[in-house]
XYZ file of C-alpha atoms in Angstrom:
97
model
C 3.686 -7.575 3.436
C 4.553 -10.459 2.073
C 3.257 -13.908 2.964
C 5.821 -16.081 4.818
C 4.556 -19.194 6.496
C 0.352 -19.755 5.977
C -1.156 -22.324 8.208
C 1.816 -23.622 10.297
C 0.546 -25.879 12.112
C 2.908 -26.076 15.621
C 2.454 -27.386 19.090
C 2.938 -25.469 22.476
C 1.512 -26.174 26.419
C -1.171 -24.090 27.533
C -0.625 -22.390 31.470
C -2.811 -25.715 32.495
C 0.176 -27.810 31.380
C -1.814 -29.091 28.546
C -0.190 -30.105 25.148
C -2.262 -28.104 22.767
C -2.019 -26.873 18.631
C -2.145 -23.956 17.009
C -1.529 -22.833 13.159
C 0.055 -19.396 13.012
C 0.642 -17.866 9.376
C 3.507 -15.118 9.201
C 3.743 -11.408 7.288
C 6.946 -9.892 6.965
C 7.328 -6.058 5.827
C 9.856 -5.902 2.674
C 12.589 -4.269 4.766
C 12.158 -7.184 7.071
C 12.133 -5.288 10.430
C 8.724 -6.063 10.933
C 6.277 -9.131 11.676
C 2.587 -9.639 12.202
C 2.243 -13.508 13.328
C -1.914 -14.454 12.898
C -2.770 -16.870 15.501
C -5.537 -19.274 14.729
C -7.336 -22.184 15.962
C -6.308 -21.460 19.746
C -8.419 -22.641 22.423
C -11.079 -20.287 23.268
C -11.236 -20.724 27.066
C -8.673 -18.023 29.002
C -7.222 -16.881 25.402
C -5.323 -14.671 25.611
C -3.312 -16.805 28.275
C -3.449 -19.411 25.628
C -2.360 -16.825 23.039
C 0.802 -15.588 25.069
C 1.815 -20.081 25.626
C 1.237 -20.008 22.405
C 3.674 -16.876 21.651
C 6.315 -17.563 23.970
C 6.683 -21.729 22.449
C 7.380 -20.015 18.920
C 9.743 -17.461 19.900
C 11.548 -20.176 21.732
C 11.869 -22.566 18.963
C 11.675 -21.369 14.993
C 11.172 -17.787 15.036
C 14.468 -17.141 15.866
C 15.428 -18.758 12.868
C 13.022 -16.442 10.509
C 13.080 -13.297 11.754
C 15.772 -10.585 12.131
C 16.715 -10.308 16.035
C 16.103 -6.885 15.829
C 12.496 -7.315 13.452
C 9.621 -5.360 15.503
C 6.685 -8.279 15.906
C 2.581 -7.024 16.638
C 0.244 -10.211 17.239
C -3.277 -11.189 16.522
C -5.085 -13.457 17.597
C -8.528 -14.578 15.636
C -11.488 -15.750 17.479
C -13.402 -18.739 15.438
C -16.914 -17.660 14.207
C -19.646 -18.740 15.506
C -21.598 -19.302 12.970
C -21.859 -18.554 9.152
C -23.603 -15.177 9.581
C -20.811 -13.665 11.762
C -17.647 -12.311 10.723
C -14.465 -13.759 12.065
C -13.107 -11.360 14.508
C -9.346 -10.806 16.329
C -7.902 -9.232 19.608
C -4.033 -7.829 19.550
C -1.996 -9.056 22.033
C 0.744 -6.809 23.717
C 4.303 -7.567 22.767
C 7.154 -6.242 23.153
C 10.174 -8.236 21.080
C-alpha cells in the first residue's frame, strides 16, 4: 500500500449538528482496488457516530475524486493516547462501500 494523502484536514457535521474538524490519511493498494482510511483527531464522545458522520462526509465530498468507484474501503479510527506511556488504540468502523 502507498499513502495517497497524509494528514488531510476536513470538516464534517456531527450527529448533534455541530461542525467539527477531523484528519484523515488515505492509503491505496497498488491495484487501486483497496483503500484504507485512517481517521484521527475526532471527538471521542460517541466516537462510533462521529466516525460514521466523518466518513459519510468524505464519501460525498472528495473521496469520489481519489478512489475508483469499485474500490473496497476499510476505515480505522485512531483514539488518542491519554498519556505518553500508553499506546495509541484504534477501532475498525464496519463499512461497506
